[in-house]
PDB file of C-alpha atoms in Angstrom:
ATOM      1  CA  UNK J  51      -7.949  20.818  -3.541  1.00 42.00           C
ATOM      2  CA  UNK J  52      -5.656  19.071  -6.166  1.00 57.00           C
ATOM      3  CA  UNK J  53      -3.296  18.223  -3.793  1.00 77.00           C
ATOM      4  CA  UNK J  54      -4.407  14.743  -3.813  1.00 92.00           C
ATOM      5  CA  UNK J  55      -3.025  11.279  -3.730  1.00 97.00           C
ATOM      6  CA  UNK J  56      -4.603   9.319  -6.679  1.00 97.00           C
ATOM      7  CA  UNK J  57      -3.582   5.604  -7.208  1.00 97.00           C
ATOM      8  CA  UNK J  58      -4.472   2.613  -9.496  1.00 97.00           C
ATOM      9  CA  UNK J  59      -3.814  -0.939  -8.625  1.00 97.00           C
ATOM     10  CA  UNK J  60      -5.405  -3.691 -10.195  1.00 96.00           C
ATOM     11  CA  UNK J  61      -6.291  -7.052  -8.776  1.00 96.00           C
ATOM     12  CA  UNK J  62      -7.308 -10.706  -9.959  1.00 96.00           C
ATOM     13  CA  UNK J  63     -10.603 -10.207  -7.767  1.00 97.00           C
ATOM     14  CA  UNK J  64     -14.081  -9.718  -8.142  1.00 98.00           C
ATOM     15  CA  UNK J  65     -15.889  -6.266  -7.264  1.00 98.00           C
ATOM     16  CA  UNK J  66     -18.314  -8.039  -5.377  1.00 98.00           C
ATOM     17  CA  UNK J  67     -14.947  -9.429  -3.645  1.00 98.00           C
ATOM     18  CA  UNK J  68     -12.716  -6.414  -3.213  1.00 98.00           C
ATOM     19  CA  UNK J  69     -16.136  -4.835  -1.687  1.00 98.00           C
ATOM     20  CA  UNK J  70     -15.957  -6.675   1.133  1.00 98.00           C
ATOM     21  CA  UNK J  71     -12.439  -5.904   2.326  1.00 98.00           C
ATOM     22  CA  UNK J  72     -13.361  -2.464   2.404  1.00 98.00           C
ATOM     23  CA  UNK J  73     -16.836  -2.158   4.152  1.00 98.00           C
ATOM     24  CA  UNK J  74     -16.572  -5.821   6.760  1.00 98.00           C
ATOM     25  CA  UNK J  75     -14.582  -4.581   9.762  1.00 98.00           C
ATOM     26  CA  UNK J  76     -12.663  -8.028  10.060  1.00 98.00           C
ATOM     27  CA  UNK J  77     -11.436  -7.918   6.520  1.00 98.00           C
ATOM     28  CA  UNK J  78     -10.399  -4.701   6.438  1.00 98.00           C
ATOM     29  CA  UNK J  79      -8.381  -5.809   9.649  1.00 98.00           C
ATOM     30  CA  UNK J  80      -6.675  -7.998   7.267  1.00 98.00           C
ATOM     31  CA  UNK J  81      -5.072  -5.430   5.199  1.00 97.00           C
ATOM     32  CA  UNK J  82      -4.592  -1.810   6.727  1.00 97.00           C
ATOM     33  CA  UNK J  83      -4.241  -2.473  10.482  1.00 97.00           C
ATOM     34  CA  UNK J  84      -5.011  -5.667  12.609  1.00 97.00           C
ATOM     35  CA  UNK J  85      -6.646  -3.446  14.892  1.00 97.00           C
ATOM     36  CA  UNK J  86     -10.082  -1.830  12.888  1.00 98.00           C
ATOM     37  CA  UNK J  87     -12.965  -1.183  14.890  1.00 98.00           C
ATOM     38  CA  UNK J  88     -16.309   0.453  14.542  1.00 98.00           C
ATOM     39  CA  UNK J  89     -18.370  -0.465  11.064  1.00 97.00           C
ATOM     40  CA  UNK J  90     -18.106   0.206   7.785  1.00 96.00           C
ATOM     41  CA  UNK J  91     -21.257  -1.566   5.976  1.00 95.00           C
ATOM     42  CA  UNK J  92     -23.412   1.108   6.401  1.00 97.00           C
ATOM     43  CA  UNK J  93     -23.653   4.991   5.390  1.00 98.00           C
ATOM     44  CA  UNK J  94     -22.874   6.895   8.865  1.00 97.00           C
ATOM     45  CA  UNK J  95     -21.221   4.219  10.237  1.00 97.00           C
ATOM     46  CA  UNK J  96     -17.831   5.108  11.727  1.00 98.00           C
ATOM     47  CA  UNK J  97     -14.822   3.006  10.595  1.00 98.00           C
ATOM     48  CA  UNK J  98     -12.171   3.084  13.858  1.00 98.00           C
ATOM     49  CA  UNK J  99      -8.358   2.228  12.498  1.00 98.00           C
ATOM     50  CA  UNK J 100      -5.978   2.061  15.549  1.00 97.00           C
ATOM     51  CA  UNK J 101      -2.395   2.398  14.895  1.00 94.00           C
ATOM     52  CA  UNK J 102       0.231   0.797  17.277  1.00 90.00           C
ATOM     53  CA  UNK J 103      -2.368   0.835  20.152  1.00 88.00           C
ATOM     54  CA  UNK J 104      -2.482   4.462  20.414  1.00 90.00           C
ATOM     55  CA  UNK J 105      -3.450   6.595  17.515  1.00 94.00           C
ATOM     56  CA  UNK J 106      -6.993   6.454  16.049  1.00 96.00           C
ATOM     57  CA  UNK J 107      -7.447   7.422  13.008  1.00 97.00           C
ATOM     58  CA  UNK J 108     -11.412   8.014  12.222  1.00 97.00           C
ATOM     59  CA  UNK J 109     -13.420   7.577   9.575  1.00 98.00           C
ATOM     60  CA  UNK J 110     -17.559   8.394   8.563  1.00 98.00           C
ATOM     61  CA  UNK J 111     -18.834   5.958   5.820  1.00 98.00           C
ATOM     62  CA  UNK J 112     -20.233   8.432   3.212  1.00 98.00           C
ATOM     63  CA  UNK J 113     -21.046   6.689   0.542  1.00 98.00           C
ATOM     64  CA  UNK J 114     -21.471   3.039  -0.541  1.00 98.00           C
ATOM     65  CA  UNK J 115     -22.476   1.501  -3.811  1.00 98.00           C
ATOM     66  CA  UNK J 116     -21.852  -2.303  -4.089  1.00 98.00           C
ATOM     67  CA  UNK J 117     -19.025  -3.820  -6.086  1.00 98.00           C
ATOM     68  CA  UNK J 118     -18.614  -0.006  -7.182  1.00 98.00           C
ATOM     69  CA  UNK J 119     -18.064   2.588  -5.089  1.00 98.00           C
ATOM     70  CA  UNK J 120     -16.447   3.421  -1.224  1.00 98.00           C
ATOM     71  CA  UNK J 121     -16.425   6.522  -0.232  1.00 98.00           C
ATOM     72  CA  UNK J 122     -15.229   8.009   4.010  1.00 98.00           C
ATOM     73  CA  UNK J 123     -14.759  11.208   4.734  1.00 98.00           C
ATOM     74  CA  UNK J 124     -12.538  12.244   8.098  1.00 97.00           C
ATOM     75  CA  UNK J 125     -14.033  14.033  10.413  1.00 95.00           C
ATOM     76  CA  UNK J 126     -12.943  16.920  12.315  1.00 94.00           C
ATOM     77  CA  UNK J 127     -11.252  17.345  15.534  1.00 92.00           C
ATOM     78  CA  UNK J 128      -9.636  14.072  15.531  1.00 91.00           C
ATOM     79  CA  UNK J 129      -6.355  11.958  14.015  1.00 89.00           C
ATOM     80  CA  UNK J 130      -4.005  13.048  11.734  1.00 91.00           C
ATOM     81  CA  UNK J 131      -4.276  17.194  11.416  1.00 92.00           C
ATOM     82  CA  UNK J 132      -3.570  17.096   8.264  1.00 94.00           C
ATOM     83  CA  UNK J 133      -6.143  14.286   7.241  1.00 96.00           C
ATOM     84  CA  UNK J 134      -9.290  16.659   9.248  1.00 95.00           C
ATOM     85  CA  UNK J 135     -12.129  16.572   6.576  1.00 95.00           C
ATOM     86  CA  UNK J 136      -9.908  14.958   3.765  1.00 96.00           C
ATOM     87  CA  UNK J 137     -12.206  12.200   1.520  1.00 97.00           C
ATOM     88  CA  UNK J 138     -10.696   8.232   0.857  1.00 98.00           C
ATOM     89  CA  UNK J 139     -12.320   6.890  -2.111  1.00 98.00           C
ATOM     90  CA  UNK J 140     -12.633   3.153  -3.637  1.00 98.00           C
ATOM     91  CA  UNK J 141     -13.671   3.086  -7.134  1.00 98.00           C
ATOM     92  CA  UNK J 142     -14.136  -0.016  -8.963  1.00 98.00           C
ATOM     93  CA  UNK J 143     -14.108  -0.979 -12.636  1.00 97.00           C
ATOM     94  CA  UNK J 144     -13.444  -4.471 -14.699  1.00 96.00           C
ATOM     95  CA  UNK J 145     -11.654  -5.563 -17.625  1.00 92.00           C
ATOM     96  CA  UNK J 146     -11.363  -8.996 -18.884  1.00 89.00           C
ATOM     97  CA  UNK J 147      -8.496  -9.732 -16.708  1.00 90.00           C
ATOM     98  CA  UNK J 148      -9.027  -8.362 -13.800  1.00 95.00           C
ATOM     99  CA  UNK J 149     -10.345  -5.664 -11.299  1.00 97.00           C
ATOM    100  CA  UNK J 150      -8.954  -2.197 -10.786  1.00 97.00           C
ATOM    101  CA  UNK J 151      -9.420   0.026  -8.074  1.00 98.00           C
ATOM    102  CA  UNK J 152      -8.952   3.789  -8.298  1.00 98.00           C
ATOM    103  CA  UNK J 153      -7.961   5.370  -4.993  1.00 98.00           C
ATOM    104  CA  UNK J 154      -7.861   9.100  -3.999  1.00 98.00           C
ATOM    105  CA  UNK J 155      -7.436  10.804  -0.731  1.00 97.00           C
ATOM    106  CA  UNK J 156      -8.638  13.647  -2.061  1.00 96.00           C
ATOM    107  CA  UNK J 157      -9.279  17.505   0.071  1.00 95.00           C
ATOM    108  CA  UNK J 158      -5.175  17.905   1.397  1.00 94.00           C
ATOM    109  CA  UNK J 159      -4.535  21.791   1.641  1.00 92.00           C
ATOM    110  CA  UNK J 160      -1.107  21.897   0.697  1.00 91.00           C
ATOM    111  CA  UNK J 161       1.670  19.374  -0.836  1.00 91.00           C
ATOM    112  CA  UNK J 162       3.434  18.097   1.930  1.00 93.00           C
ATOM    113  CA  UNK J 163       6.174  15.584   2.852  1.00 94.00           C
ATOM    114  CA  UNK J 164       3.986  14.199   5.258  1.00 95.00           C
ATOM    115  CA  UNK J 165       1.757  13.715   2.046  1.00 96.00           C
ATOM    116  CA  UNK J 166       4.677  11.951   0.215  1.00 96.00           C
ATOM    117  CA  UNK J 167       5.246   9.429   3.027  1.00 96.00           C
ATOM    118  CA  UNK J 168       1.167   8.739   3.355  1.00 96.00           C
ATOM    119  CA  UNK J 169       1.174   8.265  -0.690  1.00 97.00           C
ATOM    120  CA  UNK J 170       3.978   5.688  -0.054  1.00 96.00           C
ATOM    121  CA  UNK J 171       2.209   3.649   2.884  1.00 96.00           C
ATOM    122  CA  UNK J 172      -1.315   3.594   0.779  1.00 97.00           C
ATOM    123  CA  UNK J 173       0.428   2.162  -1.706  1.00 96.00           C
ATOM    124  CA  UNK J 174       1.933  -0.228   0.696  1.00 95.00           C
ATOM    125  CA  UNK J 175      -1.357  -0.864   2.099  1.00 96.00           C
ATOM    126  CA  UNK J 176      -3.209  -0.987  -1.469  1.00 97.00           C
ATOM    127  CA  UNK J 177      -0.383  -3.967  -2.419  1.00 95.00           C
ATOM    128  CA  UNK J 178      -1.100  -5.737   1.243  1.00 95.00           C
ATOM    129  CA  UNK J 179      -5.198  -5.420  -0.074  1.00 97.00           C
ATOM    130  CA  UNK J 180      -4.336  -7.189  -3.826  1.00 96.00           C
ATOM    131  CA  UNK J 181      -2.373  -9.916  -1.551  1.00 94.00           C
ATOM    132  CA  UNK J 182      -4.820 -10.715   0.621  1.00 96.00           C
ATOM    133  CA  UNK J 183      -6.808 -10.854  -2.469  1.00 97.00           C
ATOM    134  CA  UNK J 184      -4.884 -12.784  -5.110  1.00 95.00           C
ATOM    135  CA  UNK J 185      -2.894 -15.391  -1.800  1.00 93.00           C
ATOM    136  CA  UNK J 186      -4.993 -14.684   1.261  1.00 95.00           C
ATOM    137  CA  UNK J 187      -2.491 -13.039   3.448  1.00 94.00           C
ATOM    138  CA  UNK J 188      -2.158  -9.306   3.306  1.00 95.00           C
ATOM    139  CA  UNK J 189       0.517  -7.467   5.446  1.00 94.00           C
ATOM    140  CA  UNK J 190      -1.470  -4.895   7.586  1.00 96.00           C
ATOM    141  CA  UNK J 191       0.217  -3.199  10.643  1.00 95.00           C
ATOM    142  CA  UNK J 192       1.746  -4.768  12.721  1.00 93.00           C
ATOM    143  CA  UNK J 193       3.233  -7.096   9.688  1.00 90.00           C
ATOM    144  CA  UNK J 194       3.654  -3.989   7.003  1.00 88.00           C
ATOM    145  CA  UNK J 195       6.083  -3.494   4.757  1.00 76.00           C
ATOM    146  CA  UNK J 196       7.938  -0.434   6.819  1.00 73.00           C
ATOM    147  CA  UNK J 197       8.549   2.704   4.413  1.00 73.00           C
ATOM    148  CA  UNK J 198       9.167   4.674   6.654  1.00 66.00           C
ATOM    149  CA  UNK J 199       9.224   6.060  10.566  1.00 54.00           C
ATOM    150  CA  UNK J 200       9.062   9.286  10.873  1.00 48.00           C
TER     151      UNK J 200
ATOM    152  CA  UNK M 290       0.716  21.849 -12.308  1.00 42.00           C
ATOM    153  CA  UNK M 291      -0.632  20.283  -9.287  1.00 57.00           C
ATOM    154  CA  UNK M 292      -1.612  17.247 -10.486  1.00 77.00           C
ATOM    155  CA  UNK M 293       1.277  16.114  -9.010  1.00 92.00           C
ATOM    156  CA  UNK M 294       2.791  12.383  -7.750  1.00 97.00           C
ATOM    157  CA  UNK M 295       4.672  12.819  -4.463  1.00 97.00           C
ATOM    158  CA  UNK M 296       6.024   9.869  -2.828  1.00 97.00           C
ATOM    159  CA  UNK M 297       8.269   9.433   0.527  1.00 97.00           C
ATOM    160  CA  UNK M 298      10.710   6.829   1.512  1.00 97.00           C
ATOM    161  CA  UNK M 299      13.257   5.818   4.204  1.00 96.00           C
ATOM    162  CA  UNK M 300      15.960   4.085   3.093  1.00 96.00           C
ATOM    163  CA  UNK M 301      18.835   3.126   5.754  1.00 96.00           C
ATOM    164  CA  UNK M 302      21.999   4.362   3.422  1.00 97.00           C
ATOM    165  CA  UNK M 303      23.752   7.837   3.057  1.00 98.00           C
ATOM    166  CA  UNK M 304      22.973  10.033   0.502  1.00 98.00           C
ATOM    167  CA  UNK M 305      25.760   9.558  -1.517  1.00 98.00           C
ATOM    168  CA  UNK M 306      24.815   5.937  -1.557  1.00 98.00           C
ATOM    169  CA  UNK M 307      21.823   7.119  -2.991  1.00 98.00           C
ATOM    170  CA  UNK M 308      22.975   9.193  -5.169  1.00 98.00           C
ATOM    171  CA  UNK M 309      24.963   7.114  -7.402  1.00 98.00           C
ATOM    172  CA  UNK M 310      21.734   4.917  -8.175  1.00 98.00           C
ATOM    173  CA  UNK M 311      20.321   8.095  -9.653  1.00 98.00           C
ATOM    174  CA  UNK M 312      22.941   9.069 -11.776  1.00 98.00           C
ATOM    175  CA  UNK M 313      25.237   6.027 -12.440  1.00 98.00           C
ATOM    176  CA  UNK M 314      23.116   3.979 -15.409  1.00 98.00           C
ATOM    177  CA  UNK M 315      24.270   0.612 -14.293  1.00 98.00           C
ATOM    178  CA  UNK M 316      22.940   1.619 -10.938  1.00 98.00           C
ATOM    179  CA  UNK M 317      19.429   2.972 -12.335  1.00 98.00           C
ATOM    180  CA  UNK M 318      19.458  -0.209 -13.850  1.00 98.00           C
ATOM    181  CA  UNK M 319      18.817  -2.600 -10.704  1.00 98.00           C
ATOM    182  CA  UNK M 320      16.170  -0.633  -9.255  1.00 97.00           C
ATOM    183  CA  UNK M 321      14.007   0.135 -12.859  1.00 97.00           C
ATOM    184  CA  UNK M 322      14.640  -1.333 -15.437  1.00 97.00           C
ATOM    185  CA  UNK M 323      17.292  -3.396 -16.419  1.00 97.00           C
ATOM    186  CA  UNK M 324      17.583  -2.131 -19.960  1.00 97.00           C
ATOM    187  CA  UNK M 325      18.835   1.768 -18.876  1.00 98.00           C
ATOM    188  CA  UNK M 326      21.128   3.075 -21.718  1.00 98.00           C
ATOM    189  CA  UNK M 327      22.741   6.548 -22.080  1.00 98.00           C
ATOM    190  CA  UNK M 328      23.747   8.601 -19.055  1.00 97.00           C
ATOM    191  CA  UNK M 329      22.703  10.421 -16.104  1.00 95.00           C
ATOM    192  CA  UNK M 330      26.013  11.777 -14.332  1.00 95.00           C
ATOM    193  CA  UNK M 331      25.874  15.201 -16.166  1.00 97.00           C
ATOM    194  CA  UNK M 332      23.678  18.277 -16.577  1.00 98.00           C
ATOM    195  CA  UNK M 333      22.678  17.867 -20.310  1.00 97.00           C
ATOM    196  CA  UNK M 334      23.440  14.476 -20.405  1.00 97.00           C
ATOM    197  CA  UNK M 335      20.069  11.505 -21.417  1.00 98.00           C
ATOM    198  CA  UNK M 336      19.046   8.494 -19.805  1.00 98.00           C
ATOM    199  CA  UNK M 337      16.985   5.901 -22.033  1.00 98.00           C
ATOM    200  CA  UNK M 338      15.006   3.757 -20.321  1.00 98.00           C
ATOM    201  CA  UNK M 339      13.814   0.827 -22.338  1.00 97.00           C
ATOM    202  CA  UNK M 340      10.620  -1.637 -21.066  1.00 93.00           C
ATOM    203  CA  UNK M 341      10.017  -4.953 -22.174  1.00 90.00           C
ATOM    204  CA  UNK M 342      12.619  -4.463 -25.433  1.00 88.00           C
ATOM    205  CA  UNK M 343      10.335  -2.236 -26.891  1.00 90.00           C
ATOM    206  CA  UNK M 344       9.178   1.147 -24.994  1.00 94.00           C
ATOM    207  CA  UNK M 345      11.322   3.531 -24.502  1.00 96.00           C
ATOM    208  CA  UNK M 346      11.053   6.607 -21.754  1.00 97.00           C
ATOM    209  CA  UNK M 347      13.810   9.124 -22.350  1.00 97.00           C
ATOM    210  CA  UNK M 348      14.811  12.154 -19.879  1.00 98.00           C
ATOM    211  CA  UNK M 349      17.247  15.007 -19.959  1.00 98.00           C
ATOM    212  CA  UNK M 350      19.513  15.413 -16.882  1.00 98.00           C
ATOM    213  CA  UNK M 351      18.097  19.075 -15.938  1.00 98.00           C
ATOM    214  CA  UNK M 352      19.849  19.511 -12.368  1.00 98.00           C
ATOM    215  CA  UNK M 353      22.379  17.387 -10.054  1.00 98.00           C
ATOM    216  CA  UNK M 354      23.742  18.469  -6.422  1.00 98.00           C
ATOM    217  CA  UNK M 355      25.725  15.268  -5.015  1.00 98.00           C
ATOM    218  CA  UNK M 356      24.173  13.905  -2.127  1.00 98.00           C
ATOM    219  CA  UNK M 357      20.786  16.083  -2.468  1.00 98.00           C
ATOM    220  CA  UNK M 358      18.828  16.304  -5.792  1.00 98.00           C
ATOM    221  CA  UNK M 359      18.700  15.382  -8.927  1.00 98.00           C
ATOM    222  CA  UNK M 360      16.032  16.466 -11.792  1.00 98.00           C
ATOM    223  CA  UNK M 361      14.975  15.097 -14.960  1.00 98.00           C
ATOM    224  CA  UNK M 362      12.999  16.337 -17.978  1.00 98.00           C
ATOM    225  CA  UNK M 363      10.839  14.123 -20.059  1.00 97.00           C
ATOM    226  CA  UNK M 364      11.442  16.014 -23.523  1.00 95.00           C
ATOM    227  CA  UNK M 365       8.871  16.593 -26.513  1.00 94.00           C
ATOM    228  CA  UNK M 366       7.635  13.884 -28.498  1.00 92.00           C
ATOM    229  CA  UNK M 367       8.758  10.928 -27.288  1.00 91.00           C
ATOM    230  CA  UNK M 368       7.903   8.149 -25.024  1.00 89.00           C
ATOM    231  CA  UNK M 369       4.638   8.417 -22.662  1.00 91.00           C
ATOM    232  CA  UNK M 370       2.024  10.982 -23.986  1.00 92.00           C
ATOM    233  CA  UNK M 371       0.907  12.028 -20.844  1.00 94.00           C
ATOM    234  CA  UNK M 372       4.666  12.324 -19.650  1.00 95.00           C
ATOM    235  CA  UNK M 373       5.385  14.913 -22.142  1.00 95.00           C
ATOM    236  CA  UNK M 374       7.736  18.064 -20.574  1.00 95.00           C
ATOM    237  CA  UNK M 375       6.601  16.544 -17.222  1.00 96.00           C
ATOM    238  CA  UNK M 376       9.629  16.543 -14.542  1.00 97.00           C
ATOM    239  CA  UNK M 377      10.936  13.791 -11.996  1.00 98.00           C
ATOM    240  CA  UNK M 378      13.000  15.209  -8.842  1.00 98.00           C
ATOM    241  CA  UNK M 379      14.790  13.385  -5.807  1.00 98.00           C
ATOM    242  CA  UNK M 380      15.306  15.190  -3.064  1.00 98.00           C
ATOM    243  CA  UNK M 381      17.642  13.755  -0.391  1.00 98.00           C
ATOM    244  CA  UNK M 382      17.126  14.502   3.851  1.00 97.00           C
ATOM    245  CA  UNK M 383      18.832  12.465   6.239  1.00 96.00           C
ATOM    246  CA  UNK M 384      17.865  12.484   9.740  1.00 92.00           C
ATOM    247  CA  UNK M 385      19.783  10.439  12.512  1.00 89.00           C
ATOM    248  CA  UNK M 386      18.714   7.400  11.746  1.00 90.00           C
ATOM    249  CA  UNK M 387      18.367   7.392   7.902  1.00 95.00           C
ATOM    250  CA  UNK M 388      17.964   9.242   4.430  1.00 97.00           C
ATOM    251  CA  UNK M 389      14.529  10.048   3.222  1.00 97.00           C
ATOM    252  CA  UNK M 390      13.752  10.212  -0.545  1.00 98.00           C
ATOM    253  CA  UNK M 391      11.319  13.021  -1.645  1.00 98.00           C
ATOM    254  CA  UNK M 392       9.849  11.965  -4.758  1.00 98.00           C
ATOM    255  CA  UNK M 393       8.024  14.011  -7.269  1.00 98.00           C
ATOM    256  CA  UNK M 394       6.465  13.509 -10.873  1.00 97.00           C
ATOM    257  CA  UNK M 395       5.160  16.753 -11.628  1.00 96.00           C
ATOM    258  CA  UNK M 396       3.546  18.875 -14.984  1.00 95.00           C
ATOM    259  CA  UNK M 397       0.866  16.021 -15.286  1.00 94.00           C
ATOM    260  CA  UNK M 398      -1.613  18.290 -16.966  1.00 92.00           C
ATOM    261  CA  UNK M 399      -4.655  16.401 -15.498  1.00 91.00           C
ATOM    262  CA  UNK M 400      -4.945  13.341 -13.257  1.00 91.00           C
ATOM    263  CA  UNK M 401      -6.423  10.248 -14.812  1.00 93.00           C
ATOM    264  CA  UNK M 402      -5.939   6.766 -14.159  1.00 94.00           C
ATOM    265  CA  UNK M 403      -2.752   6.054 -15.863  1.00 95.00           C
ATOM    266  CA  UNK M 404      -1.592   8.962 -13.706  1.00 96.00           C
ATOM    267  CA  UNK M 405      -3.095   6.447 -10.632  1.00 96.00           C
ATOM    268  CA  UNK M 406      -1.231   3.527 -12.025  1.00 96.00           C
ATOM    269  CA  UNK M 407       2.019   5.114 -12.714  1.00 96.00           C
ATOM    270  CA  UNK M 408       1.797   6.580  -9.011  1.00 97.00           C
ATOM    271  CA  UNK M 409       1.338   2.781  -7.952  1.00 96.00           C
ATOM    272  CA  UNK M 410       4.232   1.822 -10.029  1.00 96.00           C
ATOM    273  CA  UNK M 411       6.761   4.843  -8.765  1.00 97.00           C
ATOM    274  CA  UNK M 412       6.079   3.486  -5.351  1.00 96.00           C
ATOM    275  CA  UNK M 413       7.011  -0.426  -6.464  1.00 95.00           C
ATOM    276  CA  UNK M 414      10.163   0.904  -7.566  1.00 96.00           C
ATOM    277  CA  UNK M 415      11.199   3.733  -4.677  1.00 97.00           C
ATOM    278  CA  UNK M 416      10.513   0.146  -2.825  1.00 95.00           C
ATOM    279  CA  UNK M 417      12.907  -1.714  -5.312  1.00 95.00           C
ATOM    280  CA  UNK M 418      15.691   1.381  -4.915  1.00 97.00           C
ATOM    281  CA  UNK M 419      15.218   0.451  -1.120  1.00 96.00           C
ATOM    282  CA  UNK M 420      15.786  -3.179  -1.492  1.00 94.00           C
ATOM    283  CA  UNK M 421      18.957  -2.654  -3.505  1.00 96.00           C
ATOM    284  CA  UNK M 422      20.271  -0.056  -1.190  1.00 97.00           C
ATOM    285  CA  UNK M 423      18.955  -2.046   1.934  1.00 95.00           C
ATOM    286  CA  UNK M 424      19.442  -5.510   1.170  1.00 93.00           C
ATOM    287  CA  UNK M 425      21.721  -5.591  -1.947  1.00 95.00           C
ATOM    288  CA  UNK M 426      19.051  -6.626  -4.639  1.00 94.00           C
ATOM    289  CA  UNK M 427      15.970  -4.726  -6.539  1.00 95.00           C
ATOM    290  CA  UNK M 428      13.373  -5.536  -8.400  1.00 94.00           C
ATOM    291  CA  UNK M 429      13.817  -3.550 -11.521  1.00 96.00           C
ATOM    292  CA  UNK M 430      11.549  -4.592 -14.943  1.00 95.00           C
ATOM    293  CA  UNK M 431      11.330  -7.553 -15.959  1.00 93.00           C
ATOM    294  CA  UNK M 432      11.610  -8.929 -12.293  1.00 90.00           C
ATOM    295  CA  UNK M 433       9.178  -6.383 -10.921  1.00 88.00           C
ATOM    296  CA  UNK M 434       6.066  -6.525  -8.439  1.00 76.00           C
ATOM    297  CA  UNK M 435       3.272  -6.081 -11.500  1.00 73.00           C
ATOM    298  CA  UNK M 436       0.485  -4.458 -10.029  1.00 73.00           C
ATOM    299  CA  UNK M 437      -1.535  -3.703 -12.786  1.00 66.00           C
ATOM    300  CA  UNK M 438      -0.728  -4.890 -16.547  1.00 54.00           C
ATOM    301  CA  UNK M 439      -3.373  -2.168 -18.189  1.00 48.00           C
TER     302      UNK M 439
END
């Protein structure tokens, strides 16, 4: 349960702001991949992220608490085996300067290198989310910053 | 112990490439920081790296196999508290089309939010080792990607 990926990355945004990239379908499109379907406004709503035009990668919306808090959970018996049941949480908290979000993906069962390469691409993706923020263009797949391919 | 950061990256070089940008110091210094002193070629041996003229992060040279691994110590009572006697390893695999970089920052002894930022920031610069190796330039401190100034 520790095994988790925990990053901080803070952004010349607004909560209020940064909210909306991660619950409106079409702006999450603009950071993660192009191709997000399904809803993510509501609790029980199911967020859709399609990779490359063939992988789906699920997500139920488990908790939301405006300009604060984003919480989805994976469900089970679908995408990534090793993401069944793991937790993605937004938290959100202001200084003077700026807005930082805390992100875990929290609930892996063992330390993998699979892990290690999805700890670099959030990262990736959590940069492509300040851009789109701070200059309006983000870089989600199909226009990410490659890490890696395996 | 397994509040660990683990981080995975392609980078199209070989792993002796590689290597010497973890060992050499003027090396270290174009993917880091640019102010690296001390050395890193030898078991025993200290790097010093030194942020914004005034920080400075020190670790022991713990283990080096050419081409595969190298391991660092963060000793007692200096630089970062929360980096105290914690360990950084690179762990080279190549596959046919290029070398993977295991990453890990381990003997956090909690995760917290600096833990979330520094995660952030080991991923910036596993990016800038890529560009240098890649494309023949990093972004090492002061030229960096800031992602958070907390």
């Amino acid at each position: 349960m520790n095994y988790g990926i925990n990053h901080q990355v803070g952004v010349k945004a607004s909560p209020d702001e940064i909210y909306k990239y991660l619950t409106e379908t079409s702006k999450l499109a603009q950071w993660w991949t192009t191709d997000t379907r399904g809803g993510g406004a509501k609790v029980g709503d199911t967020l859709e992220f399609w990779f490359y035009g063939s992988f789906c990668q699920k997500f139920n919306i488990k908790e939301l608490k405006p300009g604060k808090r984003v919480a989805w959970k994976s469900p089970k018996g679908q995408g990534s085996d090793e993401w069944q049941e793991t937790e993605v949480t937004f938290d959100l908290s202001t200084d003077e300067k700026q807005t930082f979000i805390q992100f875990h993906h929290s609930g892996w069962r063992e330390s993998t290198d699979f892990q290690g390469h999805c700890s670099m691409r959030w990262a990736v993706f959590l940069l492509s989310l300040k851009d789109v923020l701070e200059r309006g263009k983000g870089r989600p797949i199909p226009y990410d910053l490659e890490v890696d391919y395996r």
